[in-house]
């Protein structure tokens, strides 16, 4: 089954063609990052306009690269939630038009389910059940993936997403948007013990997380240094910040692995590219005899292939939409009825 998959929830327009949920025939991405960089973050209105400009040509490019005709597409999939509403709408409307014109099923895919499914592309042998740590620019959660379309959220951030904090701290340190990768590189040259940053334990659920206190503490430290004219060791601050994020994520994942008894851990989302977090996860899981699935960096960020992968399983579960499909800025990964 060849699925044409569309992703436009943030600042990447992406169209991929994925066969049977596992084989990527092509994965085309038009990134807008350079454009948003001058504003220090994503400007939603610009994102929507750029999606409109890019999406049609990208779909044509995907077909050409895969060497397929339109008739060889068996279904059209699209990220319908969550994301910047104007941006998601562009993809949803394009996918609806394509499905209508081709007379093929329309498959709505939750963006975070897509991030999880990136693991199916990187690891052909991986099948649920497994535990998944989702760490992206907009979401941070620990998900018990019982089956391809059956999930349980064990814990989630109660405020900011981890990636959001990387980007905010990076921005204040003058790093180009999105700051995560630059902050990661700087952290590798720093000494984390030079600065003390908090690790918060919010609420009653031991799996829930909070990053806004950590973000504020890091920003205060930077502003205070500026005010008193103290020279900041940026690399060490980045190292301390990254360590605090990792110390928030990894022990919760370890506890979740213990409690669920899962022997496999997948990681998903852009922050999964972080070298420190990767290493800490590999170490902790290794000590527990847990197998870790870390997709390559290309599949960690937003892409269309991950949407095409998840779409295959959504289709098998009967999760198809009609022309009344809408876009949603927020929606639970648990996938209540559309
Ligand atoms: O999953 P993603 O591409 O988009 C969302 O769906 O949010 O994640 C983007 C996020 C950004 O916040 C970016 O700064 C972060 O992933 N990121 C990193 C690294 N590479 C990307 N954060 C920390 N370390 C990295 N190496
Ligand atoms: Zn994403």
Tab-separated table of C-alpha atoms in Angstrom, residues 8-304:
chain	number	residue	atom	x	y	z
A	8	UNK	CA	2.723	20.798	7.885
A	9	UNK	CA	2.146	21.256	11.615
A	10	UNK	CA	5.041	23.644	12.292
A	11	UNK	CA	7.837	25.015	10.131
A	12	UNK	CA	8.612	22.117	7.799
A	13	UNK	CA	6.454	21.331	4.788
A	14	UNK	CA	6.905	17.623	4.156
A	15	UNK	CA	5.479	15.111	1.709
A	16	UNK	CA	6.595	11.486	1.725
A	17	UNK	CA	5.516	8.274	0.092
A	18	UNK	CA	5.728	5.228	2.351
A	19	UNK	CA	4.962	1.656	1.317
A	20	UNK	CA	3.252	-0.649	3.825
A	21	UNK	CA	4.198	1.527	6.759
A	22	UNK	CA	7.873	0.611	6.685
A	23	UNK	CA	9.486	1.386	3.347
A	24	UNK	CA	10.208	5.029	2.565
A	25	UNK	CA	10.044	5.554	-1.200
A	26	UNK	CA	10.713	9.253	-0.834
A	27	UNK	CA	10.741	11.823	1.947
A	28	UNK	CA	10.655	15.424	0.670
A	29	UNK	CA	11.041	18.326	3.075
A	30	UNK	CA	10.978	22.069	2.507
A	31	UNK	CA	12.276	23.654	5.681
A	32	UNK	CA	11.327	27.215	6.580
A	33	UNK	CA	13.789	27.422	9.437
A	34	UNK	CA	16.019	30.024	7.753
A	35	UNK	CA	13.045	32.304	7.273
A	36	UNK	CA	11.864	32.128	10.875
A	37	UNK	CA	15.390	32.442	12.229
A	38	UNK	CA	15.467	36.212	11.732
A	39	UNK	CA	12.489	36.467	14.112
A	40	UNK	CA	14.053	34.094	16.674
A	41	UNK	CA	11.124	31.677	16.470
A	42	UNK	CA	8.314	30.419	14.265
A	43	UNK	CA	5.937	33.131	13.026
A	44	UNK	CA	2.643	31.244	12.519
A	45	UNK	CA	1.306	33.436	9.732
A	46	UNK	CA	4.515	33.138	7.724
A	47	UNK	CA	4.552	29.376	8.318
A	48	UNK	CA	1.043	28.992	6.873
A	49	UNK	CA	1.875	31.026	3.782
A	50	UNK	CA	5.084	29.128	3.148
A	51	UNK	CA	3.260	25.792	3.454
A	52	UNK	CA	0.784	26.933	0.815
A	53	UNK	CA	3.600	27.962	-1.518
A	54	UNK	CA	5.564	24.738	-1.072
A	55	UNK	CA	3.071	21.927	-0.708
A	56	UNK	CA	1.869	21.298	-4.244
A	57	UNK	CA	5.335	21.264	-5.809
A	58	UNK	CA	6.566	19.049	-2.969
A	59	UNK	CA	3.857	16.471	-3.692
A	60	UNK	CA	4.800	16.483	-7.376
A	61	UNK	CA	8.448	16.096	-6.398
A	62	UNK	CA	7.587	13.165	-4.135
A	63	UNK	CA	5.768	11.360	-6.950
A	64	UNK	CA	8.643	12.015	-9.365
A	65	UNK	CA	11.286	10.828	-6.920
A	66	UNK	CA	9.348	7.688	-6.081
A	67	UNK	CA	8.774	7.047	-9.780
A	68	UNK	CA	5.038	6.673	-9.202
A	69	UNK	CA	2.019	8.019	-11.015
A	70	UNK	CA	-0.919	9.483	-9.112
A	71	UNK	CA	-2.875	6.297	-9.799
A	72	UNK	CA	-0.324	4.282	-7.867
A	73	UNK	CA	-1.099	6.148	-4.640
A	74	UNK	CA	-3.443	4.049	-2.497
A	75	UNK	CA	-4.235	6.534	0.269
A	76	UNK	CA	-3.468	10.062	1.442
A	77	UNK	CA	-2.412	10.681	5.043
A	78	UNK	CA	-2.029	13.944	6.898
A	79	UNK	CA	-1.093	15.383	10.274
A	80	UNK	CA	-4.434	16.739	11.528
A	81	UNK	CA	-3.250	17.659	15.063
A	82	UNK	CA	-1.600	19.103	17.067
A	83	UNK	CA	0.295	22.125	15.782
A	84	UNK	CA	-0.027	25.718	14.643
A	85	UNK	CA	-3.621	25.759	13.518
A	86	UNK	CA	-3.116	27.747	10.303
A	87	UNK	CA	-0.180	25.533	9.383
A	88	UNK	CA	-2.000	22.246	10.063
A	89	UNK	CA	-4.979	23.503	8.068
A	90	UNK	CA	-2.879	23.877	4.925
A	91	UNK	CA	-1.825	20.220	5.055
A	92	UNK	CA	-5.321	19.010	5.915
A	93	UNK	CA	-6.914	20.939	3.067
A	94	UNK	CA	-4.285	19.773	0.601
A	95	UNK	CA	-4.685	16.144	1.708
A	96	UNK	CA	-8.477	16.359	1.492
A	97	UNK	CA	-8.250	17.743	-2.039
A	98	UNK	CA	-5.735	15.067	-3.058
A	99	UNK	CA	-7.805	12.234	-1.554
A	100	UNK	CA	-10.934	13.566	-3.246
A	101	UNK	CA	-9.235	13.991	-6.624
A	102	UNK	CA	-7.596	10.546	-6.478
A	103	UNK	CA	-10.710	8.965	-4.973
A	104	UNK	CA	-8.601	7.311	-2.284
A	105	UNK	CA	-8.986	7.010	1.515
A	106	UNK	CA	-7.963	9.940	3.726
A	107	UNK	CA	-6.052	8.953	6.870
A	108	UNK	CA	-5.696	11.474	9.716
A	109	UNK	CA	-2.534	11.057	11.801
A	110	UNK	CA	-1.725	12.572	15.186
A	111	UNK	CA	1.664	14.283	14.937
A	112	UNK	CA	3.064	12.668	18.094
A	113	UNK	CA	1.963	9.215	16.975
A	114	UNK	CA	3.940	10.015	13.845
A	115	UNK	CA	7.057	10.839	15.861
A	116	UNK	CA	6.720	7.490	17.646
A	117	UNK	CA	6.287	5.720	14.293
A	118	UNK	CA	9.602	7.150	13.039
A	119	UNK	CA	11.023	4.223	14.988
A	120	UNK	CA	9.268	1.714	12.696
A	121	UNK	CA	11.147	3.194	9.758
A	122	UNK	CA	14.505	3.083	11.483
A	123	UNK	CA	13.964	-0.363	13.009
A	124	UNK	CA	12.037	-2.770	10.746
A	125	UNK	CA	11.909	-5.401	13.502
A	126	UNK	CA	10.337	-3.076	16.092
A	127	UNK	CA	6.716	-3.755	16.948
A	128	UNK	CA	4.611	-2.698	19.930
A	129	UNK	CA	4.476	-3.076	22.849
A	130	UNK	CA	7.289	-0.758	23.956
A	131	UNK	CA	7.807	2.344	26.031
A	132	UNK	CA	8.396	5.628	24.215
A	133	UNK	CA	9.929	8.864	25.428
A	134	UNK	CA	8.596	11.665	23.250
A	135	UNK	CA	10.683	14.843	23.460
A	136	UNK	CA	9.980	17.446	20.815
A	137	UNK	CA	9.728	21.207	20.551
A	138	UNK	CA	6.085	21.111	21.574
A	139	UNK	CA	5.677	17.897	23.597
A	140	UNK	CA	7.358	15.944	26.327
A	141	UNK	CA	5.724	12.732	27.463
A	142	UNK	CA	6.293	9.123	28.395
A	143	UNK	CA	3.981	6.849	26.430
A	144	UNK	CA	3.223	3.186	26.965
A	145	UNK	CA	2.722	2.025	23.373
A	146	UNK	CA	0.518	-1.067	23.817
A	147	UNK	CA	-0.227	-1.443	20.129
A	148	UNK	CA	0.166	0.610	16.957
A	149	UNK	CA	-2.935	2.648	17.726
A	150	UNK	CA	-3.414	1.885	21.414
A	151	UNK	CA	-1.438	4.020	23.851
A	152	UNK	CA	-1.389	5.152	27.454
A	153	UNK	CA	0.241	8.378	28.596
A	154	UNK	CA	2.182	7.695	31.806
A	155	UNK	CA	3.406	11.225	32.349
A	156	UNK	CA	3.754	14.522	30.599
A	157	UNK	CA	5.218	17.962	31.114
A	158	UNK	CA	2.835	20.164	33.056
A	159	UNK	CA	4.180	23.334	31.465
A	160	UNK	CA	6.854	23.837	28.797
A	161	UNK	CA	8.161	21.151	26.483
A	162	UNK	CA	11.848	20.296	26.809
A	163	UNK	CA	12.597	21.503	23.266
A	164	UNK	CA	10.836	24.793	23.904
A	165	UNK	CA	13.208	25.414	26.827
A	166	UNK	CA	16.284	24.516	24.782
A	167	UNK	CA	15.133	27.021	22.172
A	168	UNK	CA	14.345	29.779	24.682
A	169	UNK	CA	17.644	29.482	26.541
A	170	UNK	CA	19.497	29.209	23.212
A	171	UNK	CA	17.784	32.349	21.982
A	172	UNK	CA	18.757	34.378	25.061
A	173	UNK	CA	22.338	33.134	24.634
A	174	UNK	CA	22.262	34.495	21.065
A	175	UNK	CA	22.152	31.105	19.344
A	176	UNK	CA	20.316	30.794	16.043
A	177	UNK	CA	16.781	29.366	16.131
A	178	UNK	CA	16.115	26.560	16.934
A	179	UNK	CA	18.720	26.618	19.681
A	180	UNK	CA	18.689	22.934	20.654
A	181	UNK	CA	21.468	21.725	18.387
A	182	UNK	CA	23.792	24.708	19.063
A	183	UNK	CA	23.191	24.392	22.794
A	184	UNK	CA	24.016	20.690	22.554
A	185	UNK	CA	27.306	21.455	20.795
A	186	UNK	CA	28.238	24.133	23.355
A	187	UNK	CA	27.348	21.818	26.263
A	188	UNK	CA	29.845	19.253	25.056
A	189	UNK	CA	32.642	21.771	25.661
A	190	UNK	CA	31.420	22.809	29.116
A	191	UNK	CA	31.687	21.757	32.747
A	192	UNK	CA	28.198	21.074	34.117
A	193	UNK	CA	29.295	21.337	37.768
A	194	UNK	CA	30.048	25.038	37.347
A	195	UNK	CA	26.391	26.069	37.651
A	196	UNK	CA	23.574	24.680	39.762
A	197	UNK	CA	20.150	24.483	38.168
A	198	UNK	CA	16.964	22.999	39.658
A	199	UNK	CA	15.244	19.702	38.903
A	200	UNK	CA	11.563	19.996	39.703
A	201	UNK	CA	9.184	17.270	40.828
A	202	UNK	CA	5.693	18.544	40.148
A	203	UNK	CA	2.382	17.035	41.206
A	204	UNK	CA	1.447	13.628	42.513
A	205	UNK	CA	2.150	11.623	39.361
A	206	UNK	CA	5.829	10.604	39.525
A	207	UNK	CA	6.035	10.578	35.723
A	208	UNK	CA	4.898	14.146	35.247
A	209	UNK	CA	7.566	16.741	34.538
A	210	UNK	CA	8.067	20.489	34.671
A	211	UNK	CA	10.622	22.544	32.774
A	212	UNK	CA	9.467	26.125	33.243
A	213	UNK	CA	11.278	26.516	36.597
A	214	UNK	CA	14.487	25.260	35.049
A	215	UNK	CA	14.055	27.601	32.091
A	216	UNK	CA	13.430	30.590	34.368
A	217	UNK	CA	16.412	29.708	36.578
A	218	UNK	CA	18.695	29.526	33.529
A	219	UNK	CA	17.361	32.822	32.143
A	220	UNK	CA	17.742	34.522	35.542
A	221	UNK	CA	21.318	33.334	35.774
A	222	UNK	CA	22.092	34.763	32.341
A	223	UNK	CA	20.382	38.105	33.029
A	224	UNK	CA	21.993	38.417	36.461
A	225	UNK	CA	25.450	37.867	34.960
A	226	UNK	CA	24.707	40.549	32.366
A	227	UNK	CA	23.536	43.016	35.015
A	228	UNK	CA	26.546	42.631	37.306
A	229	UNK	CA	28.980	42.449	34.387
A	230	UNK	CA	30.079	38.923	35.216
A	231	UNK	CA	31.474	36.883	32.366
A	232	UNK	CA	29.332	33.849	31.767
A	233	UNK	CA	30.853	30.491	30.883
A	234	UNK	CA	28.267	29.763	28.199
A	235	UNK	CA	29.491	26.247	27.472
A	236	UNK	CA	29.259	25.274	31.132
A	237	UNK	CA	25.829	26.842	31.498
A	238	UNK	CA	24.671	24.849	28.486
A	239	UNK	CA	26.153	21.701	30.026
A	240	UNK	CA	24.392	22.366	33.362
A	241	UNK	CA	21.109	23.068	31.607
A	242	UNK	CA	21.302	19.943	29.457
A	243	UNK	CA	22.193	17.864	32.510
A	244	UNK	CA	19.127	19.189	34.339
A	245	UNK	CA	16.861	18.306	31.398
A	246	UNK	CA	18.361	14.839	31.183
A	247	UNK	CA	18.062	14.354	34.959
A	248	UNK	CA	14.375	15.202	34.640
A	249	UNK	CA	13.726	12.800	31.792
A	250	UNK	CA	15.905	9.763	32.378
A	251	UNK	CA	14.965	8.718	35.968
A	252	UNK	CA	11.275	8.887	35.028
A	253	UNK	CA	11.883	6.718	32.008
A	254	UNK	CA	13.786	4.246	34.190
A	255	UNK	CA	10.922	4.132	36.688
A	256	UNK	CA	8.380	3.686	33.886
A	257	UNK	CA	10.418	0.827	32.435
A	258	UNK	CA	10.509	-0.830	35.851
A	259	UNK	CA	6.816	-0.380	36.493
A	260	UNK	CA	5.573	-1.452	33.060
A	261	UNK	CA	8.152	-4.213	32.705
A	262	UNK	CA	8.760	-3.103	29.123
A	263	UNK	CA	12.041	-4.391	27.757
A	264	UNK	CA	12.176	-1.984	24.823
A	265	UNK	CA	12.484	1.767	24.862
A	266	UNK	CA	11.995	3.964	21.811
A	267	UNK	CA	12.812	7.665	21.733
A	268	UNK	CA	11.061	10.186	19.496
A	269	UNK	CA	11.020	13.894	18.644
A	270	UNK	CA	13.644	16.490	17.835
A	271	UNK	CA	15.224	16.625	21.304
A	272	UNK	CA	16.058	12.925	20.909
A	273	UNK	CA	18.938	14.281	18.821
A	274	UNK	CA	20.571	15.600	22.001
A	275	UNK	CA	23.868	13.809	22.573
A	276	UNK	CA	23.781	13.987	26.375
A	277	UNK	CA	20.205	12.726	26.602
A	278	UNK	CA	20.994	9.945	24.143
A	279	UNK	CA	24.033	8.850	26.133
A	280	UNK	CA	22.227	8.966	29.481
A	281	UNK	CA	19.351	6.918	28.084
A	282	UNK	CA	21.666	4.348	26.540
A	283	UNK	CA	23.572	4.006	29.809
A	284	UNK	CA	20.497	3.707	32.042
A	285	UNK	CA	18.731	1.286	29.710
A	286	UNK	CA	21.896	-0.742	29.231
A	287	UNK	CA	22.162	-1.247	32.985
A	288	UNK	CA	18.578	-2.542	32.989
A	289	UNK	CA	19.036	-4.833	30.001
A	290	UNK	CA	16.546	-2.752	28.035
A	291	UNK	CA	16.928	-2.440	24.272
A	292	UNK	CA	16.972	1.178	23.064
A	293	UNK	CA	15.651	2.415	19.729
A	294	UNK	CA	17.007	5.820	18.781
A	295	UNK	CA	16.052	6.908	15.267
A	296	UNK	CA	18.684	8.692	13.168
A	297	UNK	CA	18.631	12.478	13.470
A	298	UNK	CA	16.827	12.933	10.141
A	299	UNK	CA	13.869	10.915	11.410
A	300	UNK	CA	13.846	12.604	14.861
A	301	UNK	CA	12.756	15.971	13.478
A	302	UNK	CA	9.490	16.629	11.679
A	303	UNK	CA	9.137	14.698	8.434
A	304	UNK	CA	6.466	13.205	6.225
